[in-house]
Tab-separated table of C-alpha atoms in Angstrom:
chain	number	residue	atom	x	y	z
A	18	MET	CA	83.114	135.073	65.042
A	19	TYR	CA	85.663	137.424	66.603
A	20	TRP	CA	84.764	136.702	70.234
A	21	PHE	CA	85.712	133.336	71.712
A	22	TYR	CA	83.342	133.179	74.692
A	23	LYS	CA	79.603	133.609	75.071
A	24	LYS	CA	78.495	137.031	76.274
A	25	GLY	CA	76.394	137.347	79.421
A	26	PRO	CA	72.647	138.149	79.169
A	27	LYS	CA	73.194	141.884	79.714
A	28	ASN	CA	76.812	141.822	78.500
A	29	ASN	CA	77.936	144.088	81.308
A	30	LEU	CA	79.429	143.975	84.801
A	31	CYS	CA	76.049	143.346	86.421
A	32	ASP	CA	75.857	139.880	84.883
A	33	VAL	CA	77.958	138.909	87.910
A	34	PRO	CA	75.206	138.092	90.428
A	35	GLY	CA	74.615	140.806	92.996
A	36	VAL	CA	76.862	143.459	91.443
A	37	ARG	CA	75.201	146.868	90.966
A	38	VAL	CA	76.276	150.034	89.171
A	39	GLY	CA	74.982	153.581	89.527
A	40	HIS	CA	75.727	156.962	87.942
A	41	LEU	CA	75.473	160.592	88.929
A	42	THR	CA	75.823	162.838	85.878
A	43	LEU	CA	76.426	166.565	86.289
A	44	GLU	CA	75.857	168.612	83.126
A	45	ASP	CA	75.729	172.407	83.036
A	46	PRO	CA	76.926	173.577	79.605
A	47	SER	CA	76.516	177.235	80.556
A	48	ARG	CA	79.324	176.758	83.109
A	49	GLY	CA	81.303	174.195	81.136
A	50	VAL	CA	80.445	171.400	83.577
A	51	HIS	CA	80.417	167.887	82.066
A	52	THR	CA	81.376	165.387	84.747
A	53	GLY	CA	80.045	162.821	87.204
A	54	ILE	CA	80.544	159.833	89.457
A	55	THR	CA	80.049	156.129	88.791
A	56	ALA	CA	79.586	153.715	91.693
A	57	ILE	CA	80.248	149.960	91.605
A	58	LEU	CA	78.702	148.061	94.506
A	59	PRO	CA	79.739	144.477	95.295
A	60	PRO	CA	76.985	142.019	96.291
A	61	GLY	CA	75.281	142.250	99.657
A	62	ASP	CA	74.351	145.083	101.961
A	63	ASN	CA	77.561	145.841	103.838
A	64	PRO	CA	80.982	145.225	102.238
A	65	TYR	CA	82.723	146.454	105.403
A	66	ARG	CA	81.208	143.588	107.360
A	67	ASP	CA	81.365	141.046	104.530
A	68	LYS	CA	84.618	141.792	102.745
A	69	PHE	CA	85.498	140.522	99.254
A	70	ILE	CA	88.695	138.908	98.013
A	71	ALA	CA	90.369	141.388	95.670
A	72	ALA	CA	93.553	142.528	93.948
A	73	ALA	CA	94.871	145.694	92.329
A	74	HIS	CA	97.524	146.301	89.676
A	75	ARG	CA	99.287	149.428	88.420
A	76	ILE	CA	99.951	149.229	84.677
A	77	ASN	CA	101.220	152.812	84.417
A	78	GLY	CA	101.244	154.998	87.505
A	79	PHE	CA	100.284	158.386	86.069
A	80	GLY	CA	97.213	158.575	88.333
A	81	LYS	CA	95.869	159.440	91.770
A	82	PRO	CA	93.750	156.490	92.994
A	83	LEU	CA	92.733	156.148	96.634
A	84	GLY	CA	92.815	152.870	98.515
A	85	LEU	CA	94.737	150.560	96.198
A	86	ASP	CA	97.739	150.092	98.510
A	87	GLN	CA	95.623	148.420	101.185
A	88	VAL	CA	93.984	146.201	98.560
A	89	ARG	CA	97.450	145.083	97.471
A	90	GLU	CA	98.506	144.482	101.073
A	91	LEU	CA	95.426	142.694	102.437
A	92	GLY	CA	93.861	141.278	99.283
A	93	GLU	CA	90.328	142.467	99.984
A	94	ILE	CA	87.893	145.336	99.458
A	95	GLU	CA	85.487	146.666	102.066
A	96	SER	CA	83.633	149.508	100.349
A	97	PRO	CA	81.898	150.351	97.088
A	98	ILE	CA	84.206	151.555	94.294
A	99	LEU	CA	83.765	155.086	92.973
A	100	LEU	CA	85.051	156.482	89.677
A	101	THR	CA	85.226	160.218	89.007
A	102	ASN	CA	87.438	163.017	87.673
A	103	THR	CA	90.920	163.733	89.018
A	104	LEU	CA	90.167	166.880	91.002
A	105	SER	CA	86.988	165.431	92.564
A	106	ILE	CA	88.465	162.403	94.311
A	107	GLY	CA	88.356	164.198	97.665
A	108	ASP	CA	84.658	165.057	97.455
A	109	ALA	CA	83.819	161.596	96.139
A	110	CYS	CA	85.762	160.040	99.003
A	111	ARG	CA	83.928	162.158	101.584
A	112	GLY	CA	80.576	161.090	100.140
A	113	LEU	CA	81.642	157.448	100.186
A	114	LEU	CA	82.795	157.761	103.800
A	115	ASP	CA	79.494	159.408	104.782
A	116	TYR	CA	77.646	156.493	103.193
A	117	MET	CA	79.718	153.797	104.881
A	118	ILE	CA	79.729	155.451	108.335
A	119	ASP	CA	75.956	155.714	108.182
A	120	LEU	CA	75.763	152.074	107.060
A	121	ASP	CA	78.011	150.557	109.737
A	122	PRO	CA	78.258	151.964	113.293
A	123	THR	CA	81.497	150.074	114.001
A	124	ILE	CA	83.557	152.108	111.503
A	125	GLY	CA	85.936	154.356	113.421
A	126	ARG	CA	85.296	152.502	116.712
A	127	PRO	CA	88.299	152.362	116.462
A	128	THR	CA	89.128	150.649	113.144
A	129	THR	CA	88.737	152.842	110.060
A	130	ILE	CA	87.780	151.919	106.498
A	131	ASN	CA	89.599	151.804	103.173
A	132	PRO	CA	87.539	153.858	100.680
A	133	LEU	CA	88.164	153.138	97.005
A	134	VAL	CA	88.056	156.087	94.608
A	135	LEU	CA	89.713	155.967	91.178
A	136	GLU	CA	89.927	158.753	88.626
A	137	CYS	CA	90.629	159.956	85.118
A	138	ASN	CA	91.198	163.544	83.966
A	139	ASP	CA	88.112	164.810	82.131
A	140	GLY	CA	89.621	168.295	81.668
A	141	ASN	CA	89.476	168.160	77.866
A	142	ILE	CA	85.677	168.452	77.990
A	143	ASN	CA	84.809	169.403	81.576
A	144	ASP	CA	86.042	172.620	83.200
A	145	ILE	CA	87.699	170.538	85.893
A	146	ARG	CA	88.986	173.604	87.784
A	147	LEU	CA	85.439	174.327	88.955
A	148	MET	CA	85.433	171.136	91.039
A	149	ALA	CA	81.672	171.074	90.615
A	150	LEU	CA	81.091	167.696	92.266
A	151	GLU	CA	80.172	167.541	95.954
A	152	PRO	CA	80.042	164.694	98.518
A	153	GLY	CA	76.281	164.463	98.111
A	154	HIS	CA	76.739	163.561	94.459
A	155	ALA	CA	78.693	160.464	95.510
A	156	LEU	CA	75.795	159.449	97.745
A	157	GLU	CA	73.403	159.884	94.826
A	158	ALA	CA	75.563	157.690	92.598
A	159	ILE	CA	75.689	154.950	95.236
A	160	GLN	CA	71.967	155.134	95.953
A	161	SER	CA	71.133	154.920	92.238
A	162	ALA	CA	73.011	151.623	91.802
A	163	ARG	CA	70.991	148.845	90.206
A	164	GLU	CA	71.469	145.539	88.398
A	165	ASP	CA	71.772	147.145	84.970
A	166	PHE	CA	73.085	150.486	83.792
A	167	ASP	CA	73.667	152.706	80.791
A	168	GLN	CA	77.035	153.203	79.128
A	169	GLY	CA	78.805	156.001	77.288
A	170	SER	CA	78.727	159.672	78.336
A	171	LEU	CA	77.271	159.519	81.821
A	172	GLY	CA	78.507	159.258	85.370
A	173	ALA	CA	82.282	159.415	85.534
A	174	GLY	CA	82.382	159.001	81.754
A	175	THR	CA	80.561	162.256	80.998
A	176	GLY	CA	83.670	164.261	80.106
A	177	MET	CA	86.100	161.548	79.024
A	178	VAL	CA	87.936	161.272	75.685
A	179	CYS	CA	89.170	157.935	74.290
A	180	TYR	CA	91.386	157.609	71.206
A	181	GLY	CA	90.715	161.297	70.510
A	182	LEU	CA	86.975	160.566	70.302
A	183	LYS	CA	84.190	160.767	72.846
A	184	GLY	CA	84.897	158.089	75.447
A	185	GLY	CA	83.519	157.184	78.854
A	186	ILE	CA	81.925	154.127	80.451
A	187	GLY	CA	81.973	150.744	78.724
A	188	SER	CA	81.263	147.263	80.039
A	189	ALA	CA	81.097	143.644	78.899
A	190	SER	CA	80.841	140.152	80.355
A	191	ARG	CA	81.584	136.545	79.490
A	192	VAL	CA	80.140	133.233	80.645
A	193	LEU	CA	82.621	130.383	80.837
A	194	GLU	CA	82.968	126.893	82.241
A	195	VAL	CA	85.833	126.045	84.556
A	196	GLN	CA	86.124	122.663	86.266
A	197	ASP	CA	82.652	121.719	84.967
A	198	LYS	CA	80.956	124.720	86.559
A	199	THR	CA	79.609	127.877	84.929
A	200	TYR	CA	80.859	131.289	86.035
A	201	THR	CA	80.642	134.921	84.923
A	202	LEU	CA	83.432	137.455	84.465
A	203	GLY	CA	82.655	141.117	83.829
A	204	ALA	CA	84.605	144.306	83.198
A	205	LEU	CA	83.763	147.992	83.431
A	206	VAL	CA	86.138	150.628	82.079
A	207	LEU	CA	86.427	154.367	82.444
A	208	ALA	CA	88.115	154.991	79.097
A	209	ASN	CA	90.035	158.245	78.666
A	210	PHE	CA	93.222	157.291	76.822
A	211	GLY	CA	94.795	156.595	73.470
A	212	SER	CA	95.630	158.294	70.181
A	213	THR	CA	93.226	158.098	67.232
A	214	GLN	CA	95.856	156.879	64.772
A	215	ASP	CA	96.446	153.779	66.923
A	216	LEU	CA	92.799	152.677	67.212
A	217	CYS	CA	92.213	149.046	66.305
A	218	ILE	CA	88.680	147.619	66.220
A	219	LEU	CA	88.223	143.849	66.204
A	220	GLY	CA	91.641	143.403	64.665
A	221	GLN	CA	91.163	146.098	62.014
A	222	LYS	CA	93.575	149.056	62.083
A	223	LEU	CA	90.963	151.774	61.460
A	224	GLY	CA	92.682	154.599	63.337
A	225	PRO	CA	94.581	156.064	60.353
A	226	ASP	CA	91.292	156.442	58.475
A	227	LEU	CA	89.691	158.267	61.424
A	228	VAL	CA	92.442	160.742	62.308
A	229	GLN	CA	91.446	164.389	62.367
A	230	GLU	CA	94.503	165.689	64.217
A	231	GLU	CA	97.578	164.049	65.655
A	232	THR	CA	97.240	163.362	69.389
A	233	GLU	CA	99.417	161.779	72.065
A	234	ASP	CA	98.588	158.498	73.804
A	235	GLN	CA	97.730	159.981	77.175
A	236	GLY	CA	94.787	160.319	79.534
A	237	SER	CA	93.959	157.285	81.664
A	238	ILE	CA	91.914	154.124	81.883
A	239	VAL	CA	90.501	152.489	84.999
A	240	THR	CA	89.340	148.884	84.706
A	241	ILE	CA	87.148	147.113	87.250
A	242	LEU	CA	86.849	143.316	87.013
A	243	ALA	CA	84.138	141.446	88.899
A	244	THR	CA	83.469	137.710	88.959
A	245	ASP	CA	81.929	134.855	90.900
A	246	LEU	CA	84.885	132.605	90.098
A	247	PRO	CA	86.485	130.997	93.202
A	248	LEU	CA	89.832	132.786	92.909
A	249	ASP	CA	92.274	133.949	95.563
A	250	SER	CA	93.894	137.394	95.644
A	251	ARG	CA	97.054	136.233	93.903
A	252	GLN	CA	95.024	134.782	91.046
A	253	LEU	CA	92.913	137.925	90.760
A	254	LEU	CA	96.146	139.875	90.475
A	255	ARG	CA	97.111	137.676	87.560
A	256	LEU	CA	93.802	138.625	85.913
A	257	CYS	CA	94.525	142.302	86.544
A	258	LYS	CA	97.850	141.945	84.756
A	259	ARG	CA	96.029	140.627	81.659
A	260	VAL	CA	94.016	143.849	81.475
A	261	GLN	CA	96.974	145.355	79.625
A	262	SER	CA	96.527	142.781	76.859
A	263	GLY	CA	92.909	143.849	76.393
A	264	ILE	CA	93.956	147.495	76.234
A	265	ALA	CA	96.698	146.707	73.720
A	266	ARG	CA	94.266	144.882	71.432
A	267	THR	CA	92.482	148.203	70.892
A	268	GLY	CA	95.770	149.788	69.824
A	269	SER	CA	97.210	151.608	72.837
A	270	PHE	CA	100.792	151.168	74.009
A	271	SER	CA	100.138	152.804	77.421
A	272	GLY	CA	101.809	156.127	76.831
A	273	HIS	CA	103.801	158.134	79.355
A	274	GLY	CA	100.882	160.309	80.476
A	275	SER	CA	98.266	157.560	80.724
A	276	GLY	CA	97.315	156.449	84.238
A	277	GLU	CA	96.252	152.821	83.943
A	278	PHE	CA	94.965	150.821	86.907
A	279	ALA	CA	93.052	147.563	87.302
A	280	LEU	CA	91.036	146.410	90.313
A	281	ALA	CA	89.411	142.982	90.548
A	282	PHE	CA	87.178	141.298	93.114
A	283	THR	CA	85.251	138.045	93.448
A	284	SER	CA	81.987	137.370	95.216
A	285	CYS	CA	83.099	133.808	96.012
A	286	PRO	CA	84.687	133.503	99.486
A	287	ASN	CA	86.173	130.045	98.950
A	288	PRO	CA	89.013	129.908	96.380
A	289	SER	CA	89.277	126.519	94.720
A	290	ILE	CA	90.505	126.937	91.149
A	291	LYS	CA	93.990	125.664	90.440
A	292	ASP	CA	96.476	127.724	88.451
A	293	PRO	CA	96.635	125.301	85.476
A	294	ASP	CA	92.921	126.015	84.911
A	295	LEU	CA	93.354	129.782	84.622
A	296	ASN	CA	93.998	130.032	80.878
A	297	PRO	CA	90.310	130.298	79.881
A	298	ILE	CA	89.863	133.017	82.510
A	299	PHE	CA	92.870	134.920	81.182
A	300	ARG	CA	91.418	134.781	77.669
A	301	ALA	CA	88.011	135.938	78.916
A	302	THR	CA	89.666	138.815	80.793
A	303	VAL	CA	91.310	140.084	77.621
A	304	GLU	CA	87.995	139.810	75.759
A	305	VAL	CA	85.874	141.710	78.285
A	306	VAL	CA	88.409	144.509	78.580
A	307	GLU	CA	88.744	144.884	74.817
A	308	GLU	CA	84.995	144.900	74.245
A	309	SER	CA	84.366	147.258	77.171
A	310	ILE	CA	86.740	149.828	75.662
A	311	LEU	CA	85.108	149.515	72.247
A	312	LYS	CA	81.619	149.852	73.770
A	313	SER	CA	82.708	153.065	75.500
A	314	LEU	CA	83.285	154.401	71.971
A	315	TYR	CA	80.345	152.792	70.172
A	316	LEU	CA	77.724	153.714	72.803
A	317	ASN	CA	78.442	157.419	72.752
A	318	GLN	CA	77.517	160.759	71.244
A	319	SER	CA	79.543	163.767	70.143
A	320	LYS	CA	79.947	166.409	72.858
A	321	ARG	CA	80.950	170.066	72.917
A	322	ALA	CA	83.630	170.878	75.501
A	323	TYR	CA	83.697	173.931	77.754
A	324	SER	CA	86.267	175.403	75.312
A	325	GLY	CA	83.823	175.095	72.429
A	326	LYS	CA	85.688	172.248	70.752
A	327	VAL	CA	83.514	169.326	69.683
A	328	PHE	CA	84.758	165.824	70.439
A	329	GLN	CA	83.119	163.546	67.923
A	330	SER	CA	81.747	160.143	68.710
A	331	LEU	CA	83.235	157.180	66.881
A	332	GLN	CA	80.005	156.767	64.905
A	333	ASP	CA	79.958	160.406	63.781
A	334	ARG	CA	83.637	160.404	62.815
A	335	ALA	CA	83.236	157.152	60.896
A	336	ARG	CA	80.230	158.543	59.019
A	337	ASP	CA	82.130	161.727	58.135
A	338	ARG	CA	85.105	159.715	56.883
A	339	ARG	CA	82.942	157.043	55.213
A	340	VAL	CA	84.551	154.334	57.313
A	341	ILE	CA	82.514	151.171	57.844
A	342	LEU	CA	82.736	150.038	61.458
A	343	PRO	CA	82.547	146.368	62.497
A	344	ASP	CA	79.367	145.322	64.321
A	345	LEU	CA	80.258	144.534	67.944
A	346	ALA	CA	76.961	142.724	68.482
A	347	THR	CA	77.591	140.086	65.856
A	348	ASP	CA	81.372	139.783	65.478
């Protein structure tokens, strides 16, 4: 077995109780539009009223996220988390603000809110200059959130490219015991990074067999970690720093042009785990990030970009090159 820990029942972020994920996908091939928004909602009805312990980490700062500085300063989140394309962060933010202001009448009276919007550049497939997304699309993504979700080319992942292949949304979870209690740790990635020749799948260096053209390690990856583990903000930050290890296990070295950010939160308000007991959680973090990235490739289809270029899925490229891929479900 390649994986060390047991996967959650759904093997995605929503195995963490109360966490919901929704997508808004915007596809109009006649205009070259292939983009969207993905919303991650923490448990409960009002995160502004019932804030969550959190942490954020910048692996490589080639990105334009909104709201991470306050998370680093205060160690908490108070809104849903939206993922989208780079030029749509403003519209996504406005939609998120509309949602939260409608939800809580105390926002802006006088204290404001810290909206969280993270992005990757989907301009290889989507005609990003059109800025086709509107604030209402963010509302739709939030309102569609449920306790399970699809992965691959939808929501924010619609126009993303990972390791030179069709990328997008991927997610995984692990169940582990710490201090004689059972907890869940999940990850969701927006994968839009890497060079094909570097791709490593379950320890196998398959990238050289899949290369069609030389590409640079650039793009971006956003990683969201959610858990019910009783961790404080400092400990969640330590988890965020291990995200890089999960990325590296798939082959990337975090190239110059790759914006790489990690955001983690816990639904448990009472931290109690001691630092010497963190090692299993660190290992699980690396596992869920690695598998989430691979699922963003496995659970995908080839897509034609606005330029006419076709970005193949991992499965299609492997079939063309007669490369046998490992089975993520069993390894």
